[in-house]
mmCIF file of C-alpha atoms (C1' of nucleotides) in Angstrom:
data_model
loop_
_atom_site.group_PDB
_atom_site.id
_atom_site.type_symbol
_atom_site.label_atom_id
_atom_site.label_comp_id
_atom_site.label_asym_id
_atom_site.label_seq_id
_atom_site.Cartn_x
_atom_site.Cartn_y
_atom_site.Cartn_z
ATOM 1 C CA MET A 79 206.394 210.236 225.817
ATOM 2 C CA PRO A 80 204.203 210.315 228.711
ATOM 3 C CA GLU A 81 200.555 211.076 228.848
ATOM 4 C CA LEU A 82 198.437 211.203 231.963
ATOM 5 C CA PRO A 83 198.751 207.529 232.993
ATOM 6 C CA GLU A 84 202.522 207.528 232.586
ATOM 7 C CA VAL A 85 203.021 210.820 234.409
ATOM 8 C CA GLU A 86 200.676 209.688 237.176
ATOM 9 C CA THR A 87 202.593 206.420 237.513
ATOM 10 C CA VAL A 88 205.831 208.376 237.865
ATOM 11 C CA ARG A 89 204.169 210.691 240.371
ATOM 12 C CA ARG A 90 202.986 207.822 242.538
ATOM 13 C CA GLY A 91 206.447 206.293 242.579
ATOM 14 C CA LEU A 92 208.189 209.550 243.420
ATOM 15 C CA ASP A 93 205.581 210.476 246.021
ATOM 16 C CA ARG A 94 206.257 207.150 247.728
ATOM 17 C CA LEU A 95 210.059 207.355 247.516
ATOM 18 C CA LEU A 96 211.033 211.026 247.754
ATOM 19 C CA PRO A 97 209.289 212.807 250.658
ATOM 20 C CA GLY A 98 211.608 213.464 253.561
ATOM 21 C CA ARG A 99 214.731 213.181 251.450
ATOM 22 C CA ARG A 100 217.014 216.208 251.525
ATOM 23 C CA LEU A 101 218.462 217.621 248.303
ATOM 24 C CA SER A 102 222.232 217.669 248.696
ATOM 25 C CA ALA A 103 223.610 218.373 245.215
ATOM 26 C CA ILE A 104 222.567 218.910 241.604
ATOM 27 C CA ASP A 105 224.587 217.961 238.532
ATOM 28 C CA ARG A 106 223.485 219.574 235.291
ATOM 29 C CA LEU A 107 224.990 217.568 232.456
ATOM 30 C CA TRP A 108 222.811 219.428 229.929
ATOM 31 C CA PRO A 109 222.009 222.784 231.527
ATOM 32 C CA LYS A 110 219.277 223.661 229.028
ATOM 33 C CA SER A 111 217.172 220.907 230.599
ATOM 34 C CA PHE A 112 217.253 222.851 233.877
ATOM 35 C CA PRO A 113 218.040 226.492 233.175
ATOM 36 C CA ALA A 114 218.795 228.118 236.513
ATOM 37 C CA GLY A 115 221.419 230.424 237.932
ATOM 38 C CA ASP A 116 223.901 229.406 240.605
ATOM 39 C CA SER A 117 222.030 231.382 243.241
ATOM 40 C CA GLU A 118 218.801 229.591 242.354
ATOM 41 C CA LEU A 119 220.497 226.224 242.540
ATOM 42 C CA ASN A 120 222.056 227.053 245.876
ATOM 43 C CA ALA A 121 218.660 228.127 247.146
ATOM 44 C CA VAL A 122 217.197 224.658 246.777
ATOM 45 C CA LEU A 123 220.089 222.708 248.271
ATOM 46 C CA GLY A 124 219.381 221.504 251.770
ATOM 47 C CA ARG A 125 215.616 221.477 251.312
ATOM 48 C CA SER A 126 213.607 218.319 251.846
ATOM 49 C CA VAL A 127 210.867 217.020 249.554
ATOM 50 C CA LEU A 128 207.337 217.436 250.848
ATOM 51 C CA GLY A 129 205.434 215.627 248.106
ATOM 52 C CA VAL A 130 204.877 215.267 244.375
ATOM 53 C CA ARG A 131 201.814 216.535 242.499
ATOM 54 C CA ARG A 132 200.662 216.147 238.916
ATOM 55 C CA LEU A 133 199.037 218.806 236.745
ATOM 56 C CA GLY A 134 197.967 217.323 233.444
ATOM 57 C CA LYS A 135 201.195 215.920 232.036
ATOM 58 C CA GLY A 136 203.331 218.093 234.316
ATOM 59 C CA LEU A 137 204.829 217.301 237.705
ATOM 60 C CA LEU A 138 205.474 219.492 240.728
ATOM 61 C CA ILE A 139 208.017 218.330 243.274
ATOM 62 C CA ASP A 140 207.268 220.439 246.336
ATOM 63 C CA LEU A 141 210.188 221.334 248.569
ATOM 64 C CA GLU A 142 210.316 222.932 251.975
ATOM 65 C CA ASP A 143 209.869 226.662 252.407
ATOM 66 C CA GLY A 144 207.798 227.437 249.357
ATOM 67 C CA LEU A 145 209.850 226.278 246.418
ATOM 68 C CA SER A 146 208.941 223.598 243.889
ATOM 69 C CA LEU A 147 210.590 221.895 240.953
ATOM 70 C CA ALA A 148 208.259 221.941 237.948
ATOM 71 C CA VAL A 149 208.969 219.134 235.494
ATOM 72 C CA HIS A 150 207.669 218.322 232.037
ATOM 73 C CA LEU A 151 208.827 215.062 230.493
ATOM 74 C CA LYS A 152 207.601 215.914 226.970
ATOM 75 C CA MET A 153 208.307 212.997 224.621
ATOM 76 C CA THR A 154 211.218 211.089 226.115
ATOM 77 C CA GLY A 155 211.783 212.381 229.626
ATOM 78 C CA GLN A 156 212.264 210.032 232.565
ATOM 79 C CA LEU A 157 212.580 210.576 236.299
ATOM 80 C CA VAL A 158 214.217 207.528 237.828
ATOM 81 C CA LEU A 159 215.235 207.167 241.446
ATOM 82 C CA VAL A 160 218.207 204.951 242.258
ATOM 83 C CA ASP A 161 218.839 203.921 245.842
ATOM 84 C CA PRO A 162 222.118 201.990 246.060
ATOM 85 C CA ALA A 163 221.055 200.654 249.434
ATOM 86 C CA SER A 164 217.895 199.040 248.087
ATOM 87 C CA GLN A 165 219.832 196.368 246.218
ATOM 88 C CA ASP A 166 221.432 195.228 249.465
ATOM 89 C CA ARG A 167 218.162 195.529 251.306
ATOM 90 C CA PHE A 168 216.196 193.385 248.890
ATOM 91 C CA GLY A 169 219.021 191.080 247.903
ATOM 92 C CA ALA A 170 217.870 190.288 244.418
ATOM 93 C CA GLY A 171 218.524 193.756 243.048
ATOM 94 C CA HIS A 172 216.394 195.367 240.373
ATOM 95 C CA PRO A 173 214.147 193.632 237.878
ATOM 96 C CA SER A 174 215.895 192.490 234.747
ATOM 97 C CA ASP A 175 213.933 194.928 232.582
ATOM 98 C CA SER A 176 215.045 197.834 234.704
ATOM 99 C CA LEU A 177 217.324 200.539 233.404
ATOM 100 C CA VAL A 178 218.626 201.705 236.733
ATOM 101 C CA ASP A 179 221.791 199.618 236.743
ATOM 102 C CA SER A 180 223.221 201.552 233.805
ATOM 103 C CA LEU A 181 222.529 205.091 235.005
ATOM 104 C CA PRO A 182 223.743 207.642 234.298
ATOM 105 C CA ASP A 183 223.710 207.010 230.583
ATOM 106 C CA ARG A 184 224.027 209.168 227.478
ATOM 107 C CA SER A 185 220.496 210.527 227.875
ATOM 108 C CA THR A 186 221.043 211.694 231.460
ATOM 109 C CA ARG A 187 220.600 215.479 231.587
ATOM 110 C CA VAL A 188 220.314 216.312 235.285
ATOM 111 C CA VAL A 189 221.114 214.368 238.454
ATOM 112 C CA PHE A 190 219.560 215.320 241.801
ATOM 113 C CA HIS A 191 221.449 213.897 244.751
ATOM 114 C CA PHE A 192 219.647 213.139 248.011
ATOM 115 C CA GLY A 193 222.597 211.944 250.033
ATOM 116 C CA PRO A 194 223.426 208.490 248.625
ATOM 117 C CA VAL A 195 220.225 208.383 246.561
ATOM 118 C CA GLN A 196 220.077 209.832 243.034
ATOM 119 C CA LEU A 197 217.119 211.080 241.010
ATOM 120 C CA TYR A 198 218.026 210.958 237.318
ATOM 121 C CA PHE A 199 216.336 213.179 234.747
ATOM 122 C CA ASN A 200 216.947 211.428 231.447
ATOM 123 C CA ASP A 201 215.687 212.853 228.181
ATOM 124 C CA GLN A 202 216.878 211.520 224.862
ATOM 125 C CA ARG A 203 215.340 214.261 222.744
ATOM 126 C CA LYS A 204 215.986 217.154 225.150
ATOM 127 C CA PHE A 205 212.439 218.529 224.823
ATOM 128 C CA GLY A 206 211.661 218.111 228.500
ATOM 129 C CA TRP A 207 212.444 220.691 231.149
ATOM 130 C CA ILE A 208 212.822 221.360 234.827
ATOM 131 C CA LYS A 209 212.192 224.801 236.278
ATOM 132 C CA LEU A 210 212.367 226.232 239.750
ATOM 133 C CA VAL A 211 209.124 227.924 240.794
ATOM 134 C CA GLU A 212 207.541 229.373 243.868
ATOM 135 C CA THR A 213 205.063 226.788 245.124
ATOM 136 C CA ALA A 214 202.350 229.390 245.623
ATOM 137 C CA ARG A 215 202.675 230.552 242.020
ATOM 138 C CA ALA A 216 203.171 227.213 240.348
ATOM 139 C CA LEU A 217 199.533 226.845 239.333
ATOM 140 C CA GLU A 218 198.970 230.402 238.238
ATOM 141 C CA GLY A 219 202.343 231.048 236.674
ATOM 142 C CA GLU A 220 203.802 230.494 233.284
ATOM 143 C CA PHE A 221 204.285 226.758 233.628
ATOM 144 C CA PHE A 222 200.896 225.151 234.013
ATOM 145 C CA SER A 223 198.541 228.081 233.614
ATOM 146 C CA GLY A 224 195.742 227.716 231.137
ATOM 147 C CA LEU A 225 195.464 223.973 231.661
ATOM 148 C CA GLY A 226 191.957 222.655 231.333
ATOM 149 C CA PRO A 227 190.420 220.308 233.898
ATOM 150 C CA ASP A 228 192.213 217.037 234.456
ATOM 151 C CA THR A 229 190.755 214.125 232.500
ATOM 152 C CA LEU A 230 190.345 212.146 235.733
ATOM 153 C CA ASP A 231 188.879 215.075 237.690
ATOM 154 C CA PRO A 232 185.511 213.717 238.856
ATOM 155 C CA SER A 233 183.982 217.179 238.915
ATOM 156 C CA LEU A 234 184.165 217.252 235.118
ATOM 157 C CA ASN A 235 181.270 215.625 233.260
ATOM 158 C CA GLY A 236 180.171 215.185 229.660
ATOM 159 C CA PRO A 237 178.188 218.406 229.340
ATOM 160 C CA GLY A 238 181.065 220.283 230.964
ATOM 161 C CA LEU A 239 183.468 218.907 228.400
ATOM 162 C CA ALA A 240 181.040 219.704 225.577
ATOM 163 C CA VAL A 241 180.965 223.330 226.703
ATOM 164 C CA ARG A 242 184.751 223.518 226.931
ATOM 165 C CA ALA A 243 185.172 221.985 223.473
ATOM 166 C CA GLY A 244 182.826 224.668 222.233
ATOM 167 C CA LYS A 245 181.960 225.026 218.610
ATOM 168 C CA ARG A 246 185.363 224.356 217.201
ATOM 169 C CA ARG A 247 185.453 223.021 213.686
ATOM 170 C CA SER A 248 188.895 221.433 213.895
ATOM 171 C CA PRO A 249 189.105 217.633 214.056
ATOM 172 C CA VAL A 250 187.916 216.124 217.303
ATOM 173 C CA LYS A 251 191.372 214.655 217.806
ATOM 174 C CA ALA A 252 192.957 218.127 217.742
ATOM 175 C CA VAL A 253 190.519 219.229 220.438
ATOM 176 C CA LEU A 254 191.279 216.192 222.609
ATOM 177 C CA LEU A 255 195.003 216.972 222.370
ATOM 178 C CA ASP A 256 194.474 220.631 223.364
ATOM 179 C CA GLN A 257 195.552 220.793 227.000
ATOM 180 C CA LYS A 258 193.574 224.005 227.488
ATOM 181 C CA VAL A 259 190.362 222.085 226.819
ATOM 182 C CA LEU A 260 191.231 218.910 228.725
ATOM 183 C CA ALA A 261 194.483 218.129 230.512
ATOM 184 C CA GLY A 262 196.285 214.816 230.228
ATOM 185 C CA VAL A 263 195.244 213.381 226.855
ATOM 186 C CA GLY A 264 197.983 212.572 224.356
ATOM 187 C CA ASN A 265 198.273 210.702 221.105
ATOM 188 C CA ILE A 266 197.897 207.164 222.394
ATOM 189 C CA TYR A 267 194.818 207.611 224.553
ATOM 190 C CA ALA A 268 193.132 209.951 222.086
ATOM 191 C CA ASP A 269 193.308 207.209 219.430
ATOM 192 C CA GLU A 270 192.202 204.508 221.862
ATOM 193 C CA ALA A 271 189.218 206.468 223.151
ATOM 194 C CA LEU A 272 188.055 207.516 219.678
ATOM 195 C CA PHE A 273 188.127 203.889 218.611
ATOM 196 C CA ALA A 274 186.222 202.860 221.727
ATOM 197 C CA VAL A 275 183.340 205.188 220.899
ATOM 198 C CA GLY A 276 183.462 204.685 217.112
ATOM 199 C CA ILE A 277 184.224 208.287 216.201
ATOM 200 C CA HIS A 278 186.543 209.134 213.310
ATOM 201 C CA PRO A 279 189.461 211.336 214.486
ATOM 202 C CA LEU A 280 188.848 213.840 211.665
ATOM 203 C CA THR A 281 185.208 214.411 212.607
ATOM 204 C CA PRO A 282 184.762 218.174 213.091
ATOM 205 C CA ALA A 283 184.396 218.735 216.801
ATOM 206 C CA ASP A 284 181.260 220.806 216.388
ATOM 207 C CA ARG A 285 179.446 217.793 214.924
ATOM 208 C CA LEU A 286 179.671 215.931 218.234
ATOM 209 C CA THR A 287 176.662 215.938 220.518
ATOM 210 C CA THR A 288 176.806 216.366 224.274
ATOM 211 C CA GLU A 289 176.156 212.644 224.476
ATOM 212 C CA ASP A 290 179.196 212.015 222.235
ATOM 213 C CA TRP A 291 181.410 214.080 224.533
ATOM 214 C CA ALA A 292 180.113 212.191 227.546
ATOM 215 C CA ARG A 293 180.896 208.862 225.909
ATOM 216 C CA LEU A 294 184.329 210.119 224.851
ATOM 217 C CA LEU A 295 185.145 211.283 228.371
ATOM 218 C CA ALA A 296 184.032 207.956 229.807
ATOM 219 C CA ALA A 297 186.166 206.113 227.229
ATOM 220 C CA LEU A 298 189.212 208.251 227.979
ATOM 221 C CA ARG A 299 188.849 207.480 231.673
ATOM 222 C CA GLN A 300 188.399 203.789 231.001
ATOM 223 C CA VAL A 301 191.543 203.440 228.879
ATOM 224 C CA MET A 302 193.551 205.640 231.246
ATOM 225 C CA ASN A 303 192.470 203.681 234.321
ATOM 226 C CA LEU A 304 193.322 200.421 232.604
ATOM 227 C CA SER A 305 196.715 201.841 231.689
ATOM 228 C CA LEU A 306 197.276 202.997 235.267
ATOM 229 C CA ASP A 307 196.619 199.439 236.426
ATOM 230 C CA LEU A 308 199.218 198.216 233.938
ATOM 231 C CA GLY A 309 201.892 200.785 234.750
ATOM 232 C CA GLY A 310 201.345 202.944 231.652
ATOM 233 C CA SER A 311 202.390 202.603 228.015
ATOM 234 C CA THR A 312 205.959 201.974 226.955
ATOM 235 C CA ASN A 313 206.536 202.461 223.249
ATOM 236 C CA ARG A 314 210.256 203.117 223.486
ATOM 237 C CA ASN A 315 211.485 205.208 226.328
ATOM 238 C CA TYR A 316 208.916 205.423 229.063
ATOM 239 C CA VAL A 317 209.812 203.977 232.470
ATOM 240 C CA ASP A 318 208.437 204.704 235.926
ATOM 241 C CA ALA A 319 210.275 206.131 238.927
ATOM 242 C CA GLU A 320 211.917 202.756 239.511
ATOM 243 C CA GLY A 321 212.934 202.222 235.918
ATOM 244 C CA LYS A 322 210.163 199.773 235.046
ATOM 245 C CA ARG A 323 208.314 199.715 231.736
ATOM 246 C CA GLY A 324 204.542 199.790 231.286
ATOM 247 C CA ALA A 325 202.396 197.043 229.761
ATOM 248 C CA TYR A 326 199.359 198.912 228.416
ATOM 249 C CA LEU A 327 200.339 198.705 224.748
ATOM 250 C CA ASP A 328 199.852 194.938 224.889
ATOM 251 C CA PHE A 329 196.180 195.774 225.293
ATOM 252 C CA ALA A 330 195.937 198.734 222.917
ATOM 253 C CA GLN A 331 193.174 198.385 220.336
ATOM 254 C CA VAL A 332 194.581 200.682 217.654
ATOM 255 C CA TYR A 333 197.707 202.611 218.724
ATOM 256 C CA SER A 334 200.809 201.312 216.903
ATOM 257 C CA ARG A 335 198.720 198.602 215.210
ATOM 258 C CA ALA A 336 198.393 200.168 211.732
ATOM 259 C CA GLY A 337 197.865 197.528 209.065
ATOM 260 C CA GLN A 338 196.902 194.884 211.603
ATOM 261 C CA PRO A 339 193.323 193.623 211.830
ATOM 262 C CA CYS A 340 190.857 195.516 213.983
ATOM 263 C CA ARG A 341 190.311 193.529 217.159
ATOM 264 C CA ARG A 342 186.582 194.150 216.825
ATOM 265 C CA CYS A 343 185.801 193.584 213.124
ATOM 266 C CA GLY A 344 188.986 192.363 211.464
ATOM 267 C CA THR A 345 189.324 195.244 208.995
ATOM 268 C CA PRO A 346 192.967 196.329 208.551
ATOM 269 C CA LEU A 347 193.594 199.465 210.614
ATOM 270 C CA ASP A 348 194.330 202.721 208.768
ATOM 271 C CA LYS A 349 197.156 205.142 209.516
ATOM 272 C CA ILE A 350 196.403 208.789 208.773
ATOM 273 C CA ARG A 351 197.550 212.208 209.900
ATOM 274 C CA ALA A 352 195.313 214.232 212.223
ATOM 275 C CA ALA A 353 196.268 217.365 214.105
ATOM 276 C CA GLY A 354 199.782 216.834 212.761
ATOM 277 C CA ARG A 355 200.093 213.492 214.541
ATOM 278 C CA GLY A 356 200.195 209.931 213.307
ATOM 279 C CA THR A 357 196.734 208.531 213.937
ATOM 280 C CA THR A 358 195.488 204.959 213.780
ATOM 281 C CA LEU A 359 191.854 204.042 213.339
ATOM 282 C CA CYS A 360 189.504 201.357 212.074
ATOM 283 C CA PRO A 361 187.832 202.600 208.880
ATOM 284 C CA HIS A 362 184.876 200.297 209.503
ATOM 285 C CA CYS A 363 184.268 200.939 213.206
ATOM 286 C CA GLN A 364 185.031 204.682 212.952
ATOM 287 C CA PRO A 365 183.296 205.921 209.769
ATOM 288 C CA LEU A 366 183.639 209.565 208.801
ATOM 289 C CA ASN A 367 179.969 210.232 208.240
ATOM 290 C CA ARG A 368 179.110 213.550 209.780
ATOM 291 C "C1'" DC B 559 190.234 235.073 214.988
ATOM 292 C "C1'" DA B 560 190.598 229.877 214.231
ATOM 293 C "C1'" DC B 561 193.392 226.722 212.818
ATOM 294 C "C1'" DT B 562 197.724 224.475 210.933
ATOM 295 C "C1'" DT B 563 202.605 224.030 210.387
ATOM 296 C "C1'" DG B 564 207.431 224.164 211.759
ATOM 297 C "C1'" DA B 565 210.810 224.022 215.334
ATOM 298 C "C1'" DC B 566 212.873 222.097 219.253
ATOM 299 C "C1'" DC B 567 216.392 217.241 219.481
ATOM 300 C "C1'" DT B 568 218.131 212.370 219.185
ATOM 301 C "C1'" DG B 569 217.551 207.850 217.676
ATOM 302 C "C1'" DT B 570 215.629 204.129 215.006
ATOM 303 C "C1'" DC B 571 213.707 201.915 211.233
ATOM 304 C "C1'" DC B 572 212.667 201.227 206.371
ATOM 305 C "C1'" DG B 573 213.523 201.395 201.465
ATOM 306 C "C1'" DC B 574 216.847 201.915 197.913
ATOM 307 C "C1'" DT C 1107 226.507 198.068 204.704
ATOM 308 C "C1'" DG C 1108 225.533 202.913 203.766
ATOM 309 C "C1'" DC C 1109 222.519 206.796 203.260
ATOM 310 C "C1'" DG C 1110 218.420 209.613 203.020
ATOM 311 C "C1'" DG C 1111 213.967 210.260 204.674
ATOM 312 C "C1'" DA C 1112 210.153 209.554 207.645
ATOM 313 C "C1'" DC C 1113 208.717 209.008 212.070
ATOM 314 C "C1'" DA C 1114 208.425 208.940 217.425
ATOM 315 C "C1'" DG C 1115 204.496 209.698 223.703
ATOM 316 C "C1'" DG C 1116 204.422 217.140 223.507
ATOM 317 C "C1'" DT C 1117 204.058 221.922 223.198
ATOM 318 C "C1'" DC C 1118 205.117 226.562 221.585
ATOM 319 C "C1'" DA C 1119 205.756 230.328 218.251
ATOM 320 C "C1'" DA C 1120 205.014 231.656 213.843
ATOM 321 C "C1'" DG C 1121 202.485 231.252 209.801
ATOM 322 C "C1'" DT C 1122 198.151 231.117 206.766
#
DNA sequence: CACTTGACCTGTCCGC
DNA sequence: TGCGGACAGGTCAAGT
């Protein structure tokens, strides 16, 4: 599911709603989603949340006294906070497109209780995970080590990305999806950015100039910032920390629009396979010519 | 070594 | 309707 804009939207919601809340109980309905021993689980109970950070597509929920919950949502993971009191407080209850009224549901894998408030980890396909880590080691350890610079990190520029991408001959799309090169890009925003700059996804990465990488980075940031403004992309499962869907796909130029006319030139969009992923492009605006 | 493919899972959609 | 197959936002390990 979630790429950088979706994970960041979840992070913002959780970082607004969770800090100060004390973890009182954990229900593991599908223990493989959160493999931990009883002693580990007991160790986190009673600790309050300090804040929520994002590393690429991963999340770190920092708790008191040096422990953190590392979370990866993979394709279909959700973290949704339900506060029973908020319905009374705001009278009207949740938005009609919200999923929170029906939780837990069959995709609920783990429930974190903060007194009367619940944080649901839902994950239809069970690819996502939660792991307990020492805060000090979270960045260097097994979970998020090796991540490249964040796509929205302002200290990264075009030449820097060009160096990181190196002289790889694999398709440019495969390089964009490699989290060790650049963290946060997934299938949707890779396709959108490649369309924006008119580069065919199968173009060997070593054919791109430094200028190309700079334009690609700028395009990635533009589509991601637009998506952040719109609450992310919801294809099927994605919802934010309050159960709300994202609206970006209404504005997508190519993703999930195969066969439909290019919004720029009218040519029917092609669907191909690149880096093992379904890939949509405009054969006219993104010629494979280098 | 660089690069690609299969596996992890459940659910949905499409064609026969 | 039913059934098989392909496909879905990500990332590893294993393969070529």
